[in-house]
Each structure stands twice: as structure tokens, then as C-alpha cells.
N, CA, C and O atoms as a DFTB+ gen file, in Angstrom:
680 C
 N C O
     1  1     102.915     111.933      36.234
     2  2     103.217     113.295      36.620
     3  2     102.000     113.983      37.250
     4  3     102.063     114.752      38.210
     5  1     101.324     113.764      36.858
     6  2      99.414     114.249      36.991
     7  2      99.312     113.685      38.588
     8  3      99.026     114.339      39.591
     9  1      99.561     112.607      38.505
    10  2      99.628     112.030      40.194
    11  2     100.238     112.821      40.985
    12  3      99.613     113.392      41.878
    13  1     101.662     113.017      40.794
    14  2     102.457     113.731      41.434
    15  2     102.238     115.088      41.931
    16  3     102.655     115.519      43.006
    17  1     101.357     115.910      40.819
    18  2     101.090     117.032      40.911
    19  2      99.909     117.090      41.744
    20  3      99.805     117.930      42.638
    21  1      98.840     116.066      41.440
    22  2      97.817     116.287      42.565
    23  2      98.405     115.880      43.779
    24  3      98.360     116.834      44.555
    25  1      98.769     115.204      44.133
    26  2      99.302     114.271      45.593
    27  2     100.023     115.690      46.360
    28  3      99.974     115.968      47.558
    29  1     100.671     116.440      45.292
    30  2     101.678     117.765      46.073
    31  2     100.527     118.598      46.458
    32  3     100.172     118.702      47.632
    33  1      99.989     119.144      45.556
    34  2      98.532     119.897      45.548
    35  2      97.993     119.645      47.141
    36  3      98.039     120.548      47.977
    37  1      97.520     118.403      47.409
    38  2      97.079     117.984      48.405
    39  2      97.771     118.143      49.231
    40  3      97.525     119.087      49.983
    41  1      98.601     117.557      49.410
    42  2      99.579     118.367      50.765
    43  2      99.290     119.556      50.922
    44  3      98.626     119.799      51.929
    45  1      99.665     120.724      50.017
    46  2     100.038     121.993      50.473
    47  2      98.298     122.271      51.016
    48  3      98.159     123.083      51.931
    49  1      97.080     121.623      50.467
    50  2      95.750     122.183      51.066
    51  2      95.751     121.748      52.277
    52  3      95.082     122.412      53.069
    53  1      96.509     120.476      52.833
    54  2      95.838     120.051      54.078
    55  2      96.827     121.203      55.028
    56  3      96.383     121.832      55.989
    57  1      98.191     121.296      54.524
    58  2      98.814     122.028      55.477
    59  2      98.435     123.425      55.424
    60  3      98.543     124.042      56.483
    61  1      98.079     123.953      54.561
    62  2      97.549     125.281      54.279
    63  2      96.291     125.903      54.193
    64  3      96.053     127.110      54.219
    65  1      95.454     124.891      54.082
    66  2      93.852     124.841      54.293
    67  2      93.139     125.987      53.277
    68  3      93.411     126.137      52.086
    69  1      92.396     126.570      53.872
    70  2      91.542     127.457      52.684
    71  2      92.294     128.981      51.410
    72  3      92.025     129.563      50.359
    73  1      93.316     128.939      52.504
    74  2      93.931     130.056      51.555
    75  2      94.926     129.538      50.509
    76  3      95.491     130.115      49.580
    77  1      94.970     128.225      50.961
    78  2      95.699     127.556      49.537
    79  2      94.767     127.078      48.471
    80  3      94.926     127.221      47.259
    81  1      93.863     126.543      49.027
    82  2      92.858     126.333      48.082
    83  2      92.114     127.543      47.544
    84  3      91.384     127.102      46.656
    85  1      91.998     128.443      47.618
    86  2      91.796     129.603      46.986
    87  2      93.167     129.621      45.631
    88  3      92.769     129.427      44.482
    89  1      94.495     129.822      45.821
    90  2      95.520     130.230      45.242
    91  2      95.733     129.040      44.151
    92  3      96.426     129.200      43.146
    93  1      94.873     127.505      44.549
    94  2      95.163     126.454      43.653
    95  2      93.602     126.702      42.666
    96  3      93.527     125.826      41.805
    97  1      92.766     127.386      42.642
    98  2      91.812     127.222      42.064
    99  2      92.007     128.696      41.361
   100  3      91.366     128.894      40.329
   101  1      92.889     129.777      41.881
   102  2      92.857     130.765      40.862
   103  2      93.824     130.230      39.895
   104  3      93.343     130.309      38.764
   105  1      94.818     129.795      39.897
   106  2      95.502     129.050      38.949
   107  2      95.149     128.265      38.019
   108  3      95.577     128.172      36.868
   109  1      94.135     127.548      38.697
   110  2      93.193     126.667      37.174
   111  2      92.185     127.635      36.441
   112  3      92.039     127.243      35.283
   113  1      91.389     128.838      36.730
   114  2      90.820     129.194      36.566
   115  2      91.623     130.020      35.721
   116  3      91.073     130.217      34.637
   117  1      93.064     130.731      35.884
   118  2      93.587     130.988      34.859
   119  2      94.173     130.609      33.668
   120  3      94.727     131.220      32.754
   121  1      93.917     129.447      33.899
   122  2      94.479     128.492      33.187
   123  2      95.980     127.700      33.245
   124  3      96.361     126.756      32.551
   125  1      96.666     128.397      34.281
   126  2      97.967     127.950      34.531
   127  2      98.096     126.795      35.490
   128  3      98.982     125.940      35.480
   129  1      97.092     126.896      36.311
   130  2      97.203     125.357      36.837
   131  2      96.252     124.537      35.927
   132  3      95.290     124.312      36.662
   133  1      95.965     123.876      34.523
   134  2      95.273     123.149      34.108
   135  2      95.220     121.913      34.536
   136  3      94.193     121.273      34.759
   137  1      97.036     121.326      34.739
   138  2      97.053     120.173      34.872
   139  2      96.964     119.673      36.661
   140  3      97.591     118.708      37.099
   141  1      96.064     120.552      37.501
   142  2      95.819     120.234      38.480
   143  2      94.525     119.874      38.501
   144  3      93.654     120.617      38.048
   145  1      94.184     118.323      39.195
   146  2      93.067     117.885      38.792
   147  2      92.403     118.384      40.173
   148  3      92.521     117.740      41.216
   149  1      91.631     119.705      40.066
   150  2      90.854     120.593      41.103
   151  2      89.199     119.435      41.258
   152  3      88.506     119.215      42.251
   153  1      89.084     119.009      40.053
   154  2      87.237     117.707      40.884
   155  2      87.950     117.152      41.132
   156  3      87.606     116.328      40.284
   157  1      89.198     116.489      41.771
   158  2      89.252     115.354      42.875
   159  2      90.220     115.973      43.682
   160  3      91.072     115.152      44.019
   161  1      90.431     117.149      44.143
   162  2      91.286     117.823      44.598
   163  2      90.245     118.343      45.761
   164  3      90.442     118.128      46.957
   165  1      89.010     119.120      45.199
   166  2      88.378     119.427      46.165
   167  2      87.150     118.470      47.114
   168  3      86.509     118.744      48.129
   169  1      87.198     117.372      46.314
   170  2      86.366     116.623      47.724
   171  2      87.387     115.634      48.339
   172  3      86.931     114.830      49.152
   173  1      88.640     115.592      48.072
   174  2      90.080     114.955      48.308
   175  2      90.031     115.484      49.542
   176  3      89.975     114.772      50.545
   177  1      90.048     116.843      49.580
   178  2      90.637     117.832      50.916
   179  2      89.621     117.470      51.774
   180  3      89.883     116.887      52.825
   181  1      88.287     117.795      51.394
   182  2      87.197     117.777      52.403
   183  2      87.273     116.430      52.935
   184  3      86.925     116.039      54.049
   185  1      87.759     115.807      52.011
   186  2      87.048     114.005      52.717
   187  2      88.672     114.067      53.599
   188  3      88.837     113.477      54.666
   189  1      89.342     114.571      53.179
   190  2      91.101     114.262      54.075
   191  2      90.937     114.764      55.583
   192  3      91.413     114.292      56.616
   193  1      90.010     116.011      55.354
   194  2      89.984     117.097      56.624
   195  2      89.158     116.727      57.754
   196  3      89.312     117.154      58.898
   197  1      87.802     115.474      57.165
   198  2      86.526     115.223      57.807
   199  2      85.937     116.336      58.025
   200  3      85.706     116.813      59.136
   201  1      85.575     116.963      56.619
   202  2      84.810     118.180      56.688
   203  2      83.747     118.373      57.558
   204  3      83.115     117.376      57.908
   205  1      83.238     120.134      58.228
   206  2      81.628     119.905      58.929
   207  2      81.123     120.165      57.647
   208  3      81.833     120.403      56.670
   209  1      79.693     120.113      57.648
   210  2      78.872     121.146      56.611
   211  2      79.415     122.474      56.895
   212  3      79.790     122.820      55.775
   213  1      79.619     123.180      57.482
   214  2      80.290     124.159      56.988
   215  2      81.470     124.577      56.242
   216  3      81.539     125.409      55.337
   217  1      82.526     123.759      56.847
   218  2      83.373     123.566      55.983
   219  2      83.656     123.159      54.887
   220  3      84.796     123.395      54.486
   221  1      82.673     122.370      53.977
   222  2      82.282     122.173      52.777
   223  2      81.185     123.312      52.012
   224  3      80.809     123.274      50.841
   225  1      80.965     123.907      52.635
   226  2      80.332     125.152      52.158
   227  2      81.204     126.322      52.014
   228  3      81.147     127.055      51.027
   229  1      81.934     126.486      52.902
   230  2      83.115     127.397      53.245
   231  2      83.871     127.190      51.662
   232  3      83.843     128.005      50.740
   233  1      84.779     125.359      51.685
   234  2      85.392     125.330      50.632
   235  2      84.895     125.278      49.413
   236  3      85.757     125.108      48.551
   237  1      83.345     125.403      48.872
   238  2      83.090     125.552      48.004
   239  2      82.667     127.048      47.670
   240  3      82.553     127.250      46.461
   241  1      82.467     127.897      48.313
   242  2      82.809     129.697      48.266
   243  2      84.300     129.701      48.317
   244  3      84.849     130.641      47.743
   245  1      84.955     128.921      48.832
   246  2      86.661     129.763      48.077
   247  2      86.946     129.316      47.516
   248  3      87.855     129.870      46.899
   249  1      86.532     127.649      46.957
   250  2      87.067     127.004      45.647
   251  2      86.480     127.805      44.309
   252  3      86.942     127.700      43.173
   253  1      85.184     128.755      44.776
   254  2      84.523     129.233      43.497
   255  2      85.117     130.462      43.258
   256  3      85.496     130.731      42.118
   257  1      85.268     131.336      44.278
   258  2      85.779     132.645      44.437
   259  2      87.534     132.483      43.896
   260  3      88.167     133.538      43.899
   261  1      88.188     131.362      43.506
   262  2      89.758     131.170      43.471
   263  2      89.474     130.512      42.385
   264  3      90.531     130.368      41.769
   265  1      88.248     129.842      41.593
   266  2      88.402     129.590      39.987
   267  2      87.905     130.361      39.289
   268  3      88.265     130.206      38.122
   269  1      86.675     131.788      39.562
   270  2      85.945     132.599      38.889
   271  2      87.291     133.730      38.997
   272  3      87.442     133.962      37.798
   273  1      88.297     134.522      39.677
   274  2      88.868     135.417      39.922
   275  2      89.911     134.849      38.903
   276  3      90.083     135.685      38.016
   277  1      90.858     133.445      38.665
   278  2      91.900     133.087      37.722
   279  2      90.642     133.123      36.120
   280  3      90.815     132.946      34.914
   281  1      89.886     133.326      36.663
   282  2      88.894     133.310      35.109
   283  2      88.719     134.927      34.803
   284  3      88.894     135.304      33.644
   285  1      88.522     135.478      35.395
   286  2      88.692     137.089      35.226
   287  2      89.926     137.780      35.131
   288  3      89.961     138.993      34.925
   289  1      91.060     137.002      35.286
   290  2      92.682     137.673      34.707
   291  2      92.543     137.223      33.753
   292  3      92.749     138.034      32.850
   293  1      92.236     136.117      33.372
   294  2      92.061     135.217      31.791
   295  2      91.317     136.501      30.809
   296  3      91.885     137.110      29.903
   297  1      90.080     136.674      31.219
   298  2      89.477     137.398      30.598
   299  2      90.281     138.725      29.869
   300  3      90.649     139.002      28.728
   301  1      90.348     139.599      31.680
   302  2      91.078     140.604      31.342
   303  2      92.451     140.900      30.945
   304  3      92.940     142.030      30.951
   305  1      93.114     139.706      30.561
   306  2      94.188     139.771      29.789
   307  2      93.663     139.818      28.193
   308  3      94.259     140.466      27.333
   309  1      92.389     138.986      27.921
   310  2      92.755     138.747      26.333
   311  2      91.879     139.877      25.769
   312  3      91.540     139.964      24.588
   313  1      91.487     140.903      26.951
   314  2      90.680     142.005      26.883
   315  2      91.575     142.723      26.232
   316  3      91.575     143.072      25.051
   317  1      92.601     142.991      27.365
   318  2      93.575     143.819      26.906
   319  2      94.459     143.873      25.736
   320  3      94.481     144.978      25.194
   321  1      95.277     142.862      25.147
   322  2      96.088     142.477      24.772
   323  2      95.252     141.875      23.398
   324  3      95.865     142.088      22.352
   325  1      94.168     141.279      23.269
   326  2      93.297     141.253      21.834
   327  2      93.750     139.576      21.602
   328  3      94.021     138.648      22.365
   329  1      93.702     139.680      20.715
   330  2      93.874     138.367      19.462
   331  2      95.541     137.446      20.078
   332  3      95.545     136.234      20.293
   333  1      96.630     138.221      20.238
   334  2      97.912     137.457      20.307
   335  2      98.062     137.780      21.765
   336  3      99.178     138.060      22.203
   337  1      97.011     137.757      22.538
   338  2      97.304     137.912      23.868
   339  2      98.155     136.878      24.810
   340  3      98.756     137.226      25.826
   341  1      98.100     135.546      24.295
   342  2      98.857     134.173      24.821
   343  2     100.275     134.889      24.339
   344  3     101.046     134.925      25.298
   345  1     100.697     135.314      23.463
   346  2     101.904     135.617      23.048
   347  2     102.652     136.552      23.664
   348  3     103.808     136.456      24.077
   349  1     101.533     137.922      23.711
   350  2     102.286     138.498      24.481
   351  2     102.244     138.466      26.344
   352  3     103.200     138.871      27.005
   353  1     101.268     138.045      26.823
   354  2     101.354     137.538      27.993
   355  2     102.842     136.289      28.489
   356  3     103.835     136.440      29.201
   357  1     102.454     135.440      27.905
   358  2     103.382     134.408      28.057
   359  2     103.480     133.640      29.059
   360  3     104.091     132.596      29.289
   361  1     102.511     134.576      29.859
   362  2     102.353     133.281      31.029
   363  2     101.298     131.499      31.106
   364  3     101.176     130.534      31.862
   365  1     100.757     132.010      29.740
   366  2      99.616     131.461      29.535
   367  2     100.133     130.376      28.192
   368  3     101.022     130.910      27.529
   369  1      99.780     129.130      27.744
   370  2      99.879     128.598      26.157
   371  2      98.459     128.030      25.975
   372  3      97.840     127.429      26.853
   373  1      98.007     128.299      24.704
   374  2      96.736     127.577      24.581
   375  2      97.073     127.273      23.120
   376  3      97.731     128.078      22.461
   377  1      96.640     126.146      22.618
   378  2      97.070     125.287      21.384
   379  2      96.120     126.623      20.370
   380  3      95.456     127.598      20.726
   381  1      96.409     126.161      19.265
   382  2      95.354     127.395      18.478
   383  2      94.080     126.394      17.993
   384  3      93.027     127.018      17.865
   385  1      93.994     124.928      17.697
   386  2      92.695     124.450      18.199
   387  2      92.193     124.514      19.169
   388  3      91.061     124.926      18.919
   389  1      92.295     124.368      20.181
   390  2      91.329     125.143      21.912
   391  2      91.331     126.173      21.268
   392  3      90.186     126.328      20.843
   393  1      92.154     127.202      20.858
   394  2      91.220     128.479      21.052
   395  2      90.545     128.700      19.785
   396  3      89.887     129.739      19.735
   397  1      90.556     127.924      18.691
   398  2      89.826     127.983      17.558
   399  2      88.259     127.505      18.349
   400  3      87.309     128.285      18.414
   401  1      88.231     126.131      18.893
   402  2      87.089     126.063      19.448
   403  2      86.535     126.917      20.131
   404  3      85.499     127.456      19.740
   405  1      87.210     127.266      21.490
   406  2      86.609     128.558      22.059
   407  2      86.047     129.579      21.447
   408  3      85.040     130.023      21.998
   409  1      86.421     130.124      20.397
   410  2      85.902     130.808      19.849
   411  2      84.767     130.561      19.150
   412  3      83.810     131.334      19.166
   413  1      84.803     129.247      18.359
   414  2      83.732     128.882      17.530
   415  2      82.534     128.890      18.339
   416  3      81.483     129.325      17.867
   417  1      82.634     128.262      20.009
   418  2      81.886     128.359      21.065
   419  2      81.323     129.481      20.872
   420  3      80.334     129.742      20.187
   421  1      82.349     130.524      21.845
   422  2      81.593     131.928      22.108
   423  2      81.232     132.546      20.650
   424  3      80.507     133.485      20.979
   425  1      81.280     132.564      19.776
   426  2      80.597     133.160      18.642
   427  2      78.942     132.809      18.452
   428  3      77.957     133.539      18.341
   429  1      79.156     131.041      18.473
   430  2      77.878     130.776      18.528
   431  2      76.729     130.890      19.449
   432  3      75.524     130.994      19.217
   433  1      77.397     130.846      20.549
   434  2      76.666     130.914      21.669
   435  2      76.907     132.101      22.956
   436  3      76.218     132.126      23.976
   437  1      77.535     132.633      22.788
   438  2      77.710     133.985      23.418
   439  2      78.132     133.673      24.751
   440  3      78.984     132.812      24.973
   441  1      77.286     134.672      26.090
   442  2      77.600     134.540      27.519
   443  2      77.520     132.643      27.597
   444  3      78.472     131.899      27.834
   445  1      76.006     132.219      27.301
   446  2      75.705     131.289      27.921
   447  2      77.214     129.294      27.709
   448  3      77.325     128.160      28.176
   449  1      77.925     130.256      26.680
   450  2      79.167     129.933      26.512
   451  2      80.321     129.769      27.382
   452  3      81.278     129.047      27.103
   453  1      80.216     130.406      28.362
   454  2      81.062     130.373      29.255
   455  2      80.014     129.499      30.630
   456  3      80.489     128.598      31.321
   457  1      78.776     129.942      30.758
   458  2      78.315     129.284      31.553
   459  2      78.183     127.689      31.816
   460  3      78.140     127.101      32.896
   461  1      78.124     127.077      30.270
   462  2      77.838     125.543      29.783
   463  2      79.465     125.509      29.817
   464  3      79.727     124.639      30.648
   465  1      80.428     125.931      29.415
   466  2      81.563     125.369      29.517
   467  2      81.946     125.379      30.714
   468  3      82.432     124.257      30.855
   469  1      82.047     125.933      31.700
   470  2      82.297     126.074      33.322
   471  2      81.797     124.228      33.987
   472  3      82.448     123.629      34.843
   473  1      80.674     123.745      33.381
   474  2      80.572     122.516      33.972
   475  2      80.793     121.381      33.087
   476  3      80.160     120.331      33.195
   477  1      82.128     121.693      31.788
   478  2      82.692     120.675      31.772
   479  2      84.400     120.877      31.902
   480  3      85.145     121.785      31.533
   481  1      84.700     119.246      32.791
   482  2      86.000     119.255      33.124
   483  2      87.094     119.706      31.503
   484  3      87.017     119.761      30.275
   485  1      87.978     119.915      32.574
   486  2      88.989     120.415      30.883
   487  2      88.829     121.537      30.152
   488  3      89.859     122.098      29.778
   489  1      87.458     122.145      29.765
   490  2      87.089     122.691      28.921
   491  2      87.263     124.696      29.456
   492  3      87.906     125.622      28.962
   493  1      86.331     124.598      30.648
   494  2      86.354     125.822      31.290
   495  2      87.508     126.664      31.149
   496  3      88.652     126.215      31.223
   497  1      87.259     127.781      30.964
   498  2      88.405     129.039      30.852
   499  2      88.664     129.542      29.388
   500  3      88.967     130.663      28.981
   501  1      88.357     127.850      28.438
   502  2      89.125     128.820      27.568
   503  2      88.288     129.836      26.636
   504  3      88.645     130.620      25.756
   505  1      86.608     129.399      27.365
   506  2      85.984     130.753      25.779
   507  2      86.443     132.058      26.380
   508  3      86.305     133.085      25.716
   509  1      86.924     132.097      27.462
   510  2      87.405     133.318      28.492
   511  2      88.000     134.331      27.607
   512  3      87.879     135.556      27.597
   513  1      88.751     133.428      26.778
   514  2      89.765     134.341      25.625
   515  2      88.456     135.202      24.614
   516  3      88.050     136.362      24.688
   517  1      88.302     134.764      24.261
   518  2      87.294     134.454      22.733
   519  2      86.556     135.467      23.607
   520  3      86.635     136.554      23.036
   521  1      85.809     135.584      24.855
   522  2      85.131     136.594      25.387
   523  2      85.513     137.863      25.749
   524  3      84.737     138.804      25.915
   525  1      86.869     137.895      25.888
   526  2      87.836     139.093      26.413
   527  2      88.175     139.826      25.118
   528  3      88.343     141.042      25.027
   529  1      88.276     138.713      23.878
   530  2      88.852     139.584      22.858
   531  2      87.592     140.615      22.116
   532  3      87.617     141.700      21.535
   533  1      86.520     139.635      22.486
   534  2      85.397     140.647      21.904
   535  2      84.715     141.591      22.921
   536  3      83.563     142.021      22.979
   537  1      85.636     141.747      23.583
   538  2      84.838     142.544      24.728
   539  2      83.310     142.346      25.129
   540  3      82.456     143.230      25.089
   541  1      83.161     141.298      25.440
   542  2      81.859     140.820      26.347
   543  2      81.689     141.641      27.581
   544  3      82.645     142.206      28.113
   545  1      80.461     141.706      28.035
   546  2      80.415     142.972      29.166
   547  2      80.717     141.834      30.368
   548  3      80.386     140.666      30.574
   549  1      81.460     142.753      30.980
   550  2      82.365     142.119      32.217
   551  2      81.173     141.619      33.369
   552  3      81.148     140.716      34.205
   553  1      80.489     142.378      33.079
   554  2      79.410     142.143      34.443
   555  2      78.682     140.400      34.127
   556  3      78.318     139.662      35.042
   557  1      78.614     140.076      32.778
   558  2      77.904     139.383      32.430
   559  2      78.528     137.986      33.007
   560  3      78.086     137.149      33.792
   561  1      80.036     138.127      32.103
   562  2      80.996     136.934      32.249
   563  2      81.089     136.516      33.980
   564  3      81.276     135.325      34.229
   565  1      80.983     137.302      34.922
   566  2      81.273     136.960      36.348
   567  2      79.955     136.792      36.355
   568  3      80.038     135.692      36.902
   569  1      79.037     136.905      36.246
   570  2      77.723     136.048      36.087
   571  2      77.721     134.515      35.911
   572  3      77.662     133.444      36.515
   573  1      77.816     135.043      34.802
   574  2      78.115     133.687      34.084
   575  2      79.012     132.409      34.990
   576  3      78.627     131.438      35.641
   577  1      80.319     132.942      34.671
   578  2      81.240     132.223      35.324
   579  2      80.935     131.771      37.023
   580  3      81.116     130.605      37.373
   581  1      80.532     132.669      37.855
   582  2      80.081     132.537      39.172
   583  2      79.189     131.425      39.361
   584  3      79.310     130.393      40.022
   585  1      78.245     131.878      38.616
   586  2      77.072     130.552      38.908
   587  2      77.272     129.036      38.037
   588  3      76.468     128.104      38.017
   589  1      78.381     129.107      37.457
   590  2      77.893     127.737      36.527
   591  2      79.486     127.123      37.579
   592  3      79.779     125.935      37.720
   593  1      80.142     128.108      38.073
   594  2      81.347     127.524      38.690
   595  2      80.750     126.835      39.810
   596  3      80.606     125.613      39.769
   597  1      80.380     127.540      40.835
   598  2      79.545     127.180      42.097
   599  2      78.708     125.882      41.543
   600  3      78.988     124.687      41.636
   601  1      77.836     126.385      41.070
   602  2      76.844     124.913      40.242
   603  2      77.673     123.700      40.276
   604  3      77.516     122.636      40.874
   605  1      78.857     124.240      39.262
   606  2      79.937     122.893      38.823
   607  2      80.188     122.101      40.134
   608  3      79.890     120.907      40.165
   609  1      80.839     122.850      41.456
   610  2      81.805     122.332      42.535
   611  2      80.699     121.862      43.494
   612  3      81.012     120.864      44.143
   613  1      79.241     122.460      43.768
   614  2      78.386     121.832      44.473
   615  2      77.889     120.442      43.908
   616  3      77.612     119.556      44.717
   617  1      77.769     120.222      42.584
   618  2      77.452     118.891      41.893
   619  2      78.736     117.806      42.323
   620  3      78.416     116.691      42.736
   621  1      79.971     118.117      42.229
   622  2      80.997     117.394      42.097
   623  2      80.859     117.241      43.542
   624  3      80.304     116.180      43.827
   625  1      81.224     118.045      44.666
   626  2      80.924     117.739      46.385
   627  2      79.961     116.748      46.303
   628  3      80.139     115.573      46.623
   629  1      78.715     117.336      45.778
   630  2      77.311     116.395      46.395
   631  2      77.582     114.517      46.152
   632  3      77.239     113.607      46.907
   633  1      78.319     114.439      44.806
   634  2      78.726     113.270      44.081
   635  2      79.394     112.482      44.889
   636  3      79.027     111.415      45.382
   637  1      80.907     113.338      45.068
   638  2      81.638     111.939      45.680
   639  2      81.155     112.116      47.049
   640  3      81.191     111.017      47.603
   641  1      80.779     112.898      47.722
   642  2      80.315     112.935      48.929
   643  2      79.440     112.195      49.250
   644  3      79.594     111.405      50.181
   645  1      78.402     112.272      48.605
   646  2      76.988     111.061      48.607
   647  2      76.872     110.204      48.253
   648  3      75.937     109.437      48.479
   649  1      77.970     110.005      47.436
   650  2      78.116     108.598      46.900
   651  2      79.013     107.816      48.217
   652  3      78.873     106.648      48.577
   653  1      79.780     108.651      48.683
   654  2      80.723     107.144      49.334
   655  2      79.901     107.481      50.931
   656  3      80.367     106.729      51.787
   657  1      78.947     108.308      51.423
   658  2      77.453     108.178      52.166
   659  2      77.262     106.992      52.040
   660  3      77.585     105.974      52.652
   661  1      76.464     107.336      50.816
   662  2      75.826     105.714      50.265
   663  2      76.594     104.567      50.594
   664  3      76.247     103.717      51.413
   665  1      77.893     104.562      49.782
   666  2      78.484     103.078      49.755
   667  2      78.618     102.744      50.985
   668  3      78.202     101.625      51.285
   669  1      79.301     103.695      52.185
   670  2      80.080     103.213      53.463
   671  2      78.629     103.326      54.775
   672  3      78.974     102.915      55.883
   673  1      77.730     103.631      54.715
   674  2      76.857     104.132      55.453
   675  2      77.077     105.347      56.335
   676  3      76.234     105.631      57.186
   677  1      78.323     106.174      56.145
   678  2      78.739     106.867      57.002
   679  2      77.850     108.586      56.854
   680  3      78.118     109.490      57.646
């Protein structure tokens, strides 16, 4: 199914190009697209498109700007709405272990909680909750989230990008 969903994914970026990839990365970032696998989604497109350097710069400012913005409805939902915010939202499900962890996260470790989770796969978004419910200062979290997102998607570009450099000589 995971196949299926990326393979569609991909289509709609090549036919739709940057403003879809914006709309597929606010979705993961909200957590509603989780099961879209966005690290092989975004050097998928670039390597599909024969990116310039710009255009890999381009898609990594709207891949960041379309996972930090689905991370700031995240937020400002569990801002709003507190503790049973998955419930009453409903657009959202998070198991109550993820968000037991998340929390255990952001308790222990505060902003820099969201920053270290942003560069691992899977994980990102969810201290989002755990940060919204305690009202973390907003300015901080798009900090946070901004730079460890960007960080995340320039590491993952540089990877498969330089790696298949390397392998193919191209």
C-alpha cells in the first residue's frame, strides 16, 4: 500500500511540480500524510525532473516551508484544544504511546525536542502535541522546527544525490 501511495504521490509532483509538493509535505508535517514516504519522495522528484541546482534548492524551501507550516496546525491545534485535542479535532489519530513518548520527549528536553526529532524519520511532528499543549512559545517551535527541517531535507538531497554522483559518475 506504502508503494502505492508513494508511486501516486509521485505522479501528482511530477505533474504538479512545486505546489504539490508543498501540499504533500504540509500533510506530513501535520501528520495526516504520515504514511507518505516524503525522504524518498523528495529526491524521487528531483532525480525524476533532472533537477538544476536551483531547482533542488527551490524544492528544498518548499519541501521545508510545506512540512514546518503542517507542523504549526499540529501545534496550533493541540494549543487550542489541550490534552484531547486528537479527539476533538479528528482529523488527526495518534496512538497514546507516540504521544506518551512525545511527551516524555518534550518534558525532558523542551524546544531542542522538536529540533532532534525533526531529523528522525517517523518520529517528527509528534512532540508538536506535547508542545502545543504546554504552550511552548510559538516563536521558538518555528525555530526549532525550520532549521532542523531544512537541516533534515538538505542531508537527505545531499545523500541520495551524491551518492548515486558517486556511483554513476554523473
Amino acid at each position: 500500500m506504502i508503494d502505492a501511495l508513494g508511486d501516486a504521490a509521485l505522479s501528482v509532483l511530477l505533474e504538479f511540480g512545486l505546489p504539490a509538493l508543498f501540499v504533500v509535505f504540509v500533510l506530513k508535517g501535520a501528520l495526516v500524510g504520515k504514511p507518505l514516504p516524503t525522504s524518498v519522495l523528495l529526491p524521487g522528484y528531483l532525480l525524476a525532473v533532472s533537477a538544476s541546482d536551483l531547482l533542488v534548492a527551490a524544492a528544498i524551501g518548499v519541501a521545508s516551508a510545506g512540512y514546518v507550516t503542517g507542523q504549526v496546525m499540529l501545534f496550533l491545534s493541540a494549543r487550542r484544544y489541550g490534552p484531547g485535542f486528537t479527539d476533538a479535532t479528528g482529523w488527526i489519530r495518534v496512538s497514546e504511546v507516540r504521544l506518551e513518548r512525545a511527551n516524555r520527549w518534550f518534558r525532558r528536553y523542551g524546544g531542542a525536542s522538536v529540533f532532534v526529532t525533526n531529523l528522525v524519520p517517523y518520529v517528527g511532528s509528534f512532540v508538536l502535541i506535547p508542545a502545543g499543549i504546554a504552550r511552548y512559545p510559538f516563536g521558538r517551535v518555528v525555530v526549532h522546527a525550520t532549521v532542523s527541517t531544512v537541516l533534515n531535507y538538505v542531508l537527505i538531497v545531499w545523500l541520495v544525490l551524491g551518492s548515486l554522483e558517486l556511483v554513476t559518475g554523473i
